Amino acid sequence: MVLCPVIGKLLHKRVVLASASPRRQEILSNAGLRFEVVPSKFKEKLDKASFATPYGYAMETAKQKALEVANRLYQKDLRAPDVVIGADTIVGLLTACKLKVFDLLKDEAPQKAADIASKVDASACGMERLLDICAAMGLLEKTEQGYSNTETANVYLASDGEYSLHGFIMHNNDLTWNLFTYLEFAIREGTNQHHRALGKKAEDLFQDAYYQSPETRLRFMRAMHGMTKLTACQVATAFNLSRFSSACDVGGCTGALARELAREYPRMQVTVFDLPDIIELAAHFQPPGPQAVQIHFAAGDFFRDPLPSAELYVLCRILHDWPDDKVHKLLSRVAESCKPGAGLLLVETLLDEEKRVAQRALMQSLNMLVQTEGKERSLGEYQCLLELHGFHQVQVVHLGGVLDAILATKVAP
């Protein structure tokens, strides 16, 4: 997950996870959060029948686990942690986004829990507990008048926020969360778990899993759009790309990165190349503006169809989806389309060479195991792949978040 902006306020605080669950630890680590693990001793004996909704039971259980750990730590060293996260607290964020709580509070605030509950067909007691968890996480402000969004929630969690991650969170809620239920199987089998989560084998990963219906396709596109917008400016400015007059964003989805490239380089024409079903919807994500005339959309399958001609090819978070044989196939097709001097910009999350330090990349590689056919790789691994296909003069820039940028140049054979 890439929720660093959402929980950025917690990065310099003492955060404790009241659970030893590897799954919860993986989720928080992917969010970029550093935390201590102190398993709760709270016995899960609450009466489920007394809760109006399943998430109400989960939230109260999480709250009690967190309180038990906080009290125990305070009694031990007289220093309570800044935040204790219950085992199911992350469910609260997912649920709040699914119910569009942050949208309601962006439109009108402050509001009482009962008022919000009536608008989303939820119980007042369940909603109050959900809102309290969000307030404890620093996502909402709670006063006597009611609840209000923090600026973080307005920007990142409201569905129309400037850098909204709402689509990404919904993708995690509706698909990724279920896939991680089968993490043990993924580790034992060495394969993704879509067949268990979806009840059928995915012959074509994206068509059968992410694009199986117009609804799932749009959900995935919203997820990718939010993630890309968050980092597009850093990617576009990682290197001076002004020498390239044209670029092709291979697998560019909604064109969020293409728009930033066009903004940064007014003389550059950018083509977004993706599957026909994606291109059909991609234009709807493009706001009006002077960059629109620089951006073009072309439909095709990058494993089968000719790539649009360009001086710079961009593969942003593409190669990590695929195993080495398909990576070789794609790089070979890019190399065939390149003239000497053309550039290839890769954007991925790099492992360290020893695979022991880059925790976020290691967690993301586990994420790739559960979700895709691919994995994260180190700079050395990418450099070997690039050089095999005639790309040299490899440069790298660490973008300061979860991504890294690699620029290589095609040389004459």
Coordinates of C-alpha atoms in Angstrom, one line a residue:
M1 CA 0.0 0.0 0.0
V2 CA 1.1 3.6 -0.6
L3 CA -0.7 5.4 2.3
C4 CA 2.3 7.4 3.5
P5 CA 0.5 10.8 3.1
V6 CA -2.5 9.5 5.0
I7 CA -0.5 8.4 8.1
G8 CA 2.4 10.8 7.7
K9 CA 1.5 12.4 11.1
L10 CA 2.5 9.2 12.8
L11 CA 5.9 8.8 11.3
H12 CA 7.7 10.5 14.2
K13 CA 5.5 9.2 17.0
R14 CA 5.7 6.0 19.1
V15 CA 3.3 3.7 17.3
V16 CA 2.4 0.3 18.7
L17 CA 0.5 -2.5 16.9
A18 CA -1.5 -4.5 19.3
S19 CA -1.2 -7.6 17.2
A20 CA 1.3 -10.2 16.2
S21 CA -0.5 -10.8 12.9
P22 CA 2.0 -10.9 10.0
R23 CA -0.8 -9.7 7.7
R24 CA -1.4 -6.5 9.8
Q25 CA 2.3 -5.9 10.0
E26 CA 2.7 -6.3 6.2
I27 CA -0.1 -3.8 5.6
L28 CA 1.4 -1.1 8.0
S29 CA 4.9 -1.7 6.7
N30 CA 3.7 -1.2 3.1
A31 CA 2.2 2.1 4.3
G32 CA 5.7 3.2 5.3
L33 CA 4.9 3.2 9.1
R34 CA 7.5 2.2 11.7
F35 CA 6.0 0.6 14.7
E36 CA 6.5 -1.7 17.7
V37 CA 4.6 -5.0 18.0
V38 CA 3.1 -5.7 21.4
P39 CA 0.4 -8.4 21.1
S40 CA -2.7 -7.7 23.1
K41 CA -3.8 -10.1 25.9
F42 CA -7.5 -9.0 25.5
K43 CA -9.7 -12.1 25.1
E44 CA -12.1 -11.8 22.2
K45 CA -15.3 -12.7 24.1
L46 CA -17.5 -9.8 23.1
D47 CA -21.1 -10.7 22.3
K48 CA -21.4 -10.4 18.5
A49 CA -25.2 -10.3 18.8
S50 CA -25.0 -7.0 20.6
F51 CA -23.5 -5.3 17.6
A52 CA -25.7 -4.0 14.7
T53 CA -23.0 -4.6 12.1
P54 CA -19.9 -6.9 11.7
Y55 CA -17.6 -4.0 11.5
G56 CA -19.0 -2.6 14.7
Y57 CA -17.8 -5.8 16.5
A58 CA -14.4 -5.6 14.8
M59 CA -14.0 -2.0 15.7
E60 CA -14.8 -2.5 19.4
T61 CA -12.5 -5.5 19.5
A62 CA -9.7 -3.4 18.0
K63 CA -10.4 -0.7 20.5
Q64 CA -10.3 -3.0 23.5
K65 CA -7.1 -4.6 22.3
A66 CA -5.5 -1.2 21.9
L67 CA -6.6 0.0 25.3
E68 CA -5.3 -3.2 27.0
V69 CA -1.9 -2.7 25.4
A70 CA -1.8 1.1 26.1
N71 CA -2.6 0.5 29.8
R72 CA -0.1 -2.3 30.2
L73 CA 2.7 -0.2 28.6
Y74 CA 1.9 2.8 30.7
Q75 CA 2.0 0.7 33.9
K76 CA 5.3 -0.8 32.8
D77 CA 7.3 2.3 32.0
L78 CA 4.9 5.2 32.8
R79 CA 5.2 6.4 29.2
A80 CA 2.1 5.7 27.1
P81 CA 2.7 5.3 23.3
D82 CA 1.4 8.1 21.1
V83 CA -0.9 5.7 19.1
V84 CA -1.9 2.1 19.7
I85 CA -3.3 0.4 16.6
G86 CA -5.7 -2.5 17.3
A87 CA -5.5 -5.6 15.1
D88 CA -8.5 -4.5 13.0
T89 CA -7.9 -0.7 13.0
I90 CA -6.9 -0.8 9.3
V91 CA -10.4 -2.2 8.6
G92 CA -11.7 1.1 10.0
L93 CA -9.9 3.1 7.3
L94 CA -11.1 0.8 4.6
T95 CA -14.7 0.9 5.9
A96 CA -14.7 4.7 6.3
C97 CA -13.7 5.1 2.7
K98 CA -16.2 2.5 1.5
L99 CA -19.0 4.4 3.3
K100 CA -17.6 7.7 1.9
V101 CA -17.5 9.2 5.3
F102 CA -14.7 11.6 4.3
D103 CA -16.8 12.8 1.3
L104 CA -19.7 13.5 3.6
L105 CA -17.6 15.5 6.0
K106 CA -15.9 17.4 3.2
D107 CA -19.3 18.5 1.9
E108 CA -20.6 19.5 5.3
A109 CA -18.8 19.6 8.7
P110 CA -18.9 19.2 11.6
Q111 CA -21.5 16.5 11.8
K112 CA -22.6 14.2 14.6
A113 CA -22.2 10.4 14.3
A114 CA -25.9 9.9 14.2
D115 CA -26.3 12.3 11.2
I116 CA -23.6 10.5 9.2
A117 CA -25.0 7.1 10.1
S118 CA -28.5 8.0 8.8
K119 CA -27.0 9.1 5.5
V120 CA -25.1 5.8 4.9
D121 CA -27.7 3.4 6.4
A122 CA -25.5 2.5 9.4
S123 CA -26.1 2.3 13.2
A124 CA -25.3 5.4 15.3
C125 CA -23.3 3.4 17.8
G126 CA -21.3 1.6 15.1
M127 CA -20.6 4.9 13.2
E128 CA -19.4 6.6 16.4
R129 CA -16.9 3.9 17.1
L130 CA -15.7 4.1 13.5
L131 CA -15.3 7.9 13.6
D132 CA -13.5 7.7 16.9
I133 CA -10.9 5.3 15.5
C134 CA -10.4 7.7 12.5
A135 CA -10.0 10.6 14.9
A136 CA -7.5 8.6 16.9
M137 CA -5.5 8.0 13.7
G138 CA -5.4 11.7 13.0
L139 CA -7.8 11.5 10.0
L140 CA -10.7 13.3 11.7
E141 CA -11.1 16.1 14.2
K142 CA -13.6 15.5 17.1
T143 CA -15.2 18.4 18.9
E144 CA -18.4 18.9 20.9
Q145 CA -20.1 20.0 17.6
G146 CA -19.2 16.7 15.9
Y147 CA -16.6 15.3 13.5
S148 CA -14.7 17.1 10.7
N149 CA -12.1 16.1 8.2
T150 CA -8.4 16.9 8.7
E151 CA -6.6 18.4 5.7
T152 CA -5.1 15.0 5.2
A153 CA -8.5 13.4 4.8
N154 CA -9.7 16.2 2.4
V155 CA -6.7 15.8 0.2
Y156 CA -6.1 12.0 0.2
L157 CA -9.3 10.2 1.4
A158 CA -12.2 12.1 -0.1
S159 CA -12.9 10.7 -3.5
D160 CA -12.5 14.0 -5.2
G161 CA -9.4 15.1 -3.2
E162 CA -6.5 16.6 -5.2
Y163 CA -4.4 13.5 -4.6
S164 CA -7.2 11.1 -3.7
L165 CA -6.2 7.6 -2.8
H166 CA -9.9 6.6 -2.4
G167 CA -9.8 4.4 -5.5
F168 CA -6.6 2.7 -4.3
I169 CA -8.1 2.1 -0.9
M170 CA -11.2 0.6 -2.5
H171 CA -9.0 -1.7 -4.7
N172 CA -7.3 -2.9 -1.5
N173 CA -10.6 -3.3 0.3
D174 CA -12.3 -5.3 -2.5
L175 CA -9.4 -7.4 -3.8
T176 CA -6.0 -7.1 -2.2
W177 CA -7.3 -7.7 1.3
N178 CA -8.9 -10.9 0.1
L179 CA -5.8 -12.1 -1.7
F180 CA -3.7 -11.7 1.5
T181 CA -6.0 -14.1 3.2
Y182 CA -4.2 -16.7 1.2
L183 CA -0.7 -15.5 1.8
E184 CA 0.4 -18.9 3.2
F185 CA -0.8 -20.6 0.0
A186 CA 1.1 -18.1 -2.1
I187 CA 4.3 -18.8 -0.2
R188 CA 3.9 -22.5 -0.4
E189 CA 3.0 -22.5 -4.1
G190 CA 5.0 -19.6 -5.3
T191 CA 2.0 -18.2 -7.3
N192 CA -0.6 -15.5 -7.0
Q193 CA -3.9 -16.3 -5.3
H194 CA -6.5 -14.9 -7.7
H195 CA -7.9 -18.4 -8.3
R196 CA -8.7 -18.7 -4.7
A197 CA -10.0 -15.2 -4.2
L198 CA -12.1 -15.2 -7.4
G199 CA -12.9 -18.9 -7.5
K200 CA -11.3 -19.4 -11.0
K201 CA -8.0 -19.6 -12.6
A202 CA -6.8 -16.3 -14.2
E203 CA -5.6 -17.3 -17.7
D204 CA -4.9 -13.6 -18.4
L205 CA -4.0 -11.9 -15.2
F206 CA -5.3 -8.4 -16.0
Q207 CA -8.3 -9.4 -18.1
D208 CA -9.5 -12.1 -15.7
A209 CA -8.7 -10.4 -12.4
Y210 CA -8.4 -6.7 -12.7
Y211 CA -10.6 -6.1 -15.8
Q212 CA -13.1 -8.9 -15.5
S213 CA -16.0 -6.4 -15.6
P214 CA -16.5 -2.7 -16.3
E215 CA -16.8 -2.1 -12.6
T216 CA -13.6 -3.8 -11.6
R217 CA -11.8 -2.2 -14.5
L218 CA -12.8 1.3 -13.4
R219 CA -11.9 0.5 -9.8
F220 CA -8.4 -0.6 -10.8
M221 CA -8.0 2.5 -13.0
R222 CA -9.0 4.8 -10.2
A223 CA -6.5 3.0 -8.0
M224 CA -3.7 3.4 -10.5
H225 CA -4.7 7.0 -11.2
G226 CA -4.5 8.0 -7.5
M227 CA -1.1 6.3 -7.0
T228 CA 0.4 7.8 -10.1
K229 CA -0.8 11.3 -9.5
L230 CA 0.9 11.1 -6.1
T231 CA 4.3 10.5 -7.5
A232 CA 4.0 11.8 -11.1
C233 CA 5.8 15.1 -10.5
Q234 CA 8.8 13.4 -8.9
V235 CA 9.0 10.9 -11.7
A236 CA 8.8 13.6 -14.4
T237 CA 11.5 15.7 -12.8
A238 CA 13.9 12.9 -11.7
F239 CA 16.0 13.4 -14.8
N240 CA 16.2 16.2 -17.4
L241 CA 14.2 14.7 -20.2
S242 CA 14.1 17.9 -22.4
R243 CA 16.2 16.3 -25.1
F244 CA 13.3 14.0 -26.0
S245 CA 10.6 15.5 -28.2
S246 CA 8.3 12.5 -27.9
A247 CA 7.5 9.8 -25.3
C248 CA 5.4 6.7 -25.1
D249 CA 4.0 5.7 -21.7
V250 CA 3.7 2.0 -22.1
G251 CA 0.8 0.7 -19.9
G252 CA 0.1 4.3 -19.0
C253 CA -3.5 3.7 -17.9
T254 CA -5.3 7.0 -17.3
G255 CA -2.5 9.2 -18.5
A256 CA -1.7 10.8 -15.1
L257 CA 2.0 10.5 -15.7
A258 CA 1.7 11.6 -19.3
R259 CA 0.0 14.8 -18.1
E260 CA 2.9 15.6 -15.8
L261 CA 5.5 14.9 -18.5
A262 CA 3.6 17.3 -20.8
R263 CA 3.4 19.9 -18.1
E264 CA 7.1 19.7 -17.3
Y265 CA 8.2 19.5 -21.0
P266 CA 5.9 21.7 -23.2
R267 CA 7.7 20.6 -26.4
M268 CA 7.1 16.9 -25.7
Q269 CA 4.3 14.9 -27.4
V270 CA 3.3 12.0 -25.1
T271 CA 1.4 8.9 -26.2
V272 CA -0.4 6.7 -23.7
F273 CA -0.4 3.1 -24.9
D274 CA -2.7 0.6 -23.1
L275 CA -5.3 -2.1 -23.8
P276 CA -8.4 -1.0 -25.7
D277 CA -10.8 -1.3 -22.8
I278 CA -8.5 1.0 -20.7
I279 CA -8.0 3.6 -23.5
E280 CA -11.8 3.7 -23.9
L281 CA -12.1 5.1 -20.4
A282 CA -8.8 6.8 -19.9
A283 CA -9.7 10.1 -21.6
H284 CA -12.4 10.7 -18.9
F285 CA -9.6 11.0 -16.3
Q286 CA -7.9 13.9 -18.2
P287 CA -8.9 17.4 -17.0
P288 CA -9.0 20.2 -19.5
G289 CA -5.9 22.3 -19.8
P290 CA -3.1 23.3 -22.2
Q291 CA -1.4 19.8 -21.8
A292 CA -4.3 18.1 -23.5
V293 CA -3.0 18.9 -27.0
Q294 CA 0.3 17.1 -26.1
I295 CA -1.3 13.9 -25.0
H296 CA -2.5 11.1 -27.3
F297 CA -4.0 7.7 -26.6
A298 CA -3.3 4.6 -28.6
A299 CA -4.8 1.1 -28.0
G300 CA -2.9 -2.1 -28.1
D301 CA -1.4 -5.0 -26.2
F302 CA 2.3 -4.3 -25.4
F303 CA 3.1 -8.0 -25.7
R304 CA 1.6 -8.4 -29.1
D305 CA 1.0 -5.1 -30.9
P306 CA 3.5 -2.6 -32.4
L307 CA 4.5 0.1 -30.0
P308 CA 4.0 3.7 -31.0
S309 CA 7.2 5.4 -32.2
A310 CA 8.9 7.6 -29.6
E311 CA 12.3 8.9 -28.5
L312 CA 11.6 8.0 -24.9
Y313 CA 9.7 4.9 -23.6
V314 CA 8.3 4.9 -20.1
L315 CA 7.6 1.8 -18.1
C316 CA 6.2 3.0 -14.8
R317 CA 5.4 0.1 -12.3
I318 CA 5.0 -2.3 -15.2
L319 CA 8.0 -4.7 -15.1
H320 CA 7.3 -5.7 -11.5
D321 CA 4.1 -7.3 -12.6
W322 CA 5.8 -9.9 -14.7
P323 CA 8.3 -12.8 -14.5
D324 CA 11.7 -12.6 -16.2
D325 CA 10.6 -14.3 -19.4
K326 CA 7.8 -11.7 -20.0
V327 CA 10.1 -8.9 -18.9
H328 CA 12.6 -10.0 -21.6
K329 CA 9.8 -10.1 -24.2
L330 CA 8.6 -6.6 -23.3
L331 CA 12.1 -5.1 -23.2
S332 CA 12.9 -6.8 -26.5
R333 CA 9.9 -5.1 -28.1
V334 CA 10.8 -1.7 -26.7
A335 CA 14.4 -2.2 -27.9
E336 CA 13.1 -3.0 -31.4
S337 CA 11.2 0.2 -31.5
C338 CA 14.1 2.3 -30.4
K339 CA 16.7 4.1 -32.4
P340 CA 20.2 4.7 -31.0
G341 CA 20.1 7.5 -28.5
A342 CA 16.5 6.8 -27.5
G343 CA 15.8 6.6 -23.8
L344 CA 14.0 4.1 -21.5
L345 CA 12.6 5.4 -18.2
L346 CA 11.8 2.7 -15.7
V347 CA 10.0 3.5 -12.4
E348 CA 9.9 0.7 -9.8
T349 CA 10.6 0.0 -6.1
L350 CA 14.2 -1.1 -5.9
L351 CA 15.4 -3.9 -3.7
D352 CA 18.9 -3.5 -2.2
E353 CA 21.4 -5.9 -3.7
E354 CA 21.6 -8.2 -0.6
K355 CA 17.8 -8.1 -0.2
R356 CA 18.0 -7.4 3.5
V357 CA 17.6 -3.7 4.0
A358 CA 14.9 -2.2 1.7
Q359 CA 11.9 -3.2 3.8
R360 CA 9.3 -1.4 1.7
A361 CA 10.6 -3.1 -1.4
L362 CA 10.7 -6.5 0.2
M363 CA 7.2 -6.1 1.4
Q364 CA 6.1 -5.0 -2.0
S365 CA 7.8 -8.0 -3.5
L366 CA 5.6 -10.2 -1.2
N367 CA 2.7 -8.2 -2.4
M368 CA 3.6 -9.0 -6.0
L369 CA 3.7 -12.7 -5.1
V370 CA 0.2 -12.7 -3.9
Q371 CA -1.2 -10.4 -6.6
T372 CA 0.7 -10.9 -9.9
E373 CA 3.2 -13.0 -11.7
G374 CA 6.1 -10.7 -10.9
K375 CA 8.5 -9.4 -8.2
E376 CA 10.5 -6.4 -7.2
R377 CA 14.2 -6.4 -8.4
S378 CA 17.4 -4.7 -7.4
L379 CA 19.2 -2.0 -9.5
G380 CA 21.8 -4.7 -10.4
E381 CA 19.1 -7.0 -11.7
Y382 CA 17.5 -4.3 -13.8
Q383 CA 20.8 -3.2 -15.1
C384 CA 21.5 -6.7 -16.4
L385 CA 18.1 -6.9 -18.0
L386 CA 18.6 -3.5 -19.7
E387 CA 22.1 -4.2 -21.0
L388 CA 20.9 -7.5 -22.5
H389 CA 18.6 -5.5 -24.7
G390 CA 21.1 -2.8 -25.7
F391 CA 20.3 -0.2 -23.0
H392 CA 23.4 1.3 -21.3
Q393 CA 24.5 4.5 -19.5
V394 CA 22.2 3.5 -16.6
Q395 CA 21.4 6.2 -14.1
V396 CA 19.2 6.0 -11.0
V397 CA 17.5 8.5 -8.8
H398 CA 15.8 7.5 -5.5
L399 CA 12.6 9.5 -5.3
G400 CA 12.5 9.7 -1.6
G401 CA 9.3 7.7 -1.2
V402 CA 8.5 4.2 -2.3
L403 CA 9.7 4.6 -5.9
D404 CA 13.0 4.8 -7.8
A405 CA 13.6 6.0 -11.3
I406 CA 16.1 4.5 -13.8
L407 CA 17.1 6.1 -17.1
A408 CA 19.0 4.1 -19.7
T409 CA 20.0 4.9 -23.3
K410 CA 19.7 2.7 -26.3
V411 CA 23.1 2.3 -28.0
A412 CA 24.0 1.2 -31.5
P413 CA 24.6 -2.6 -31.8

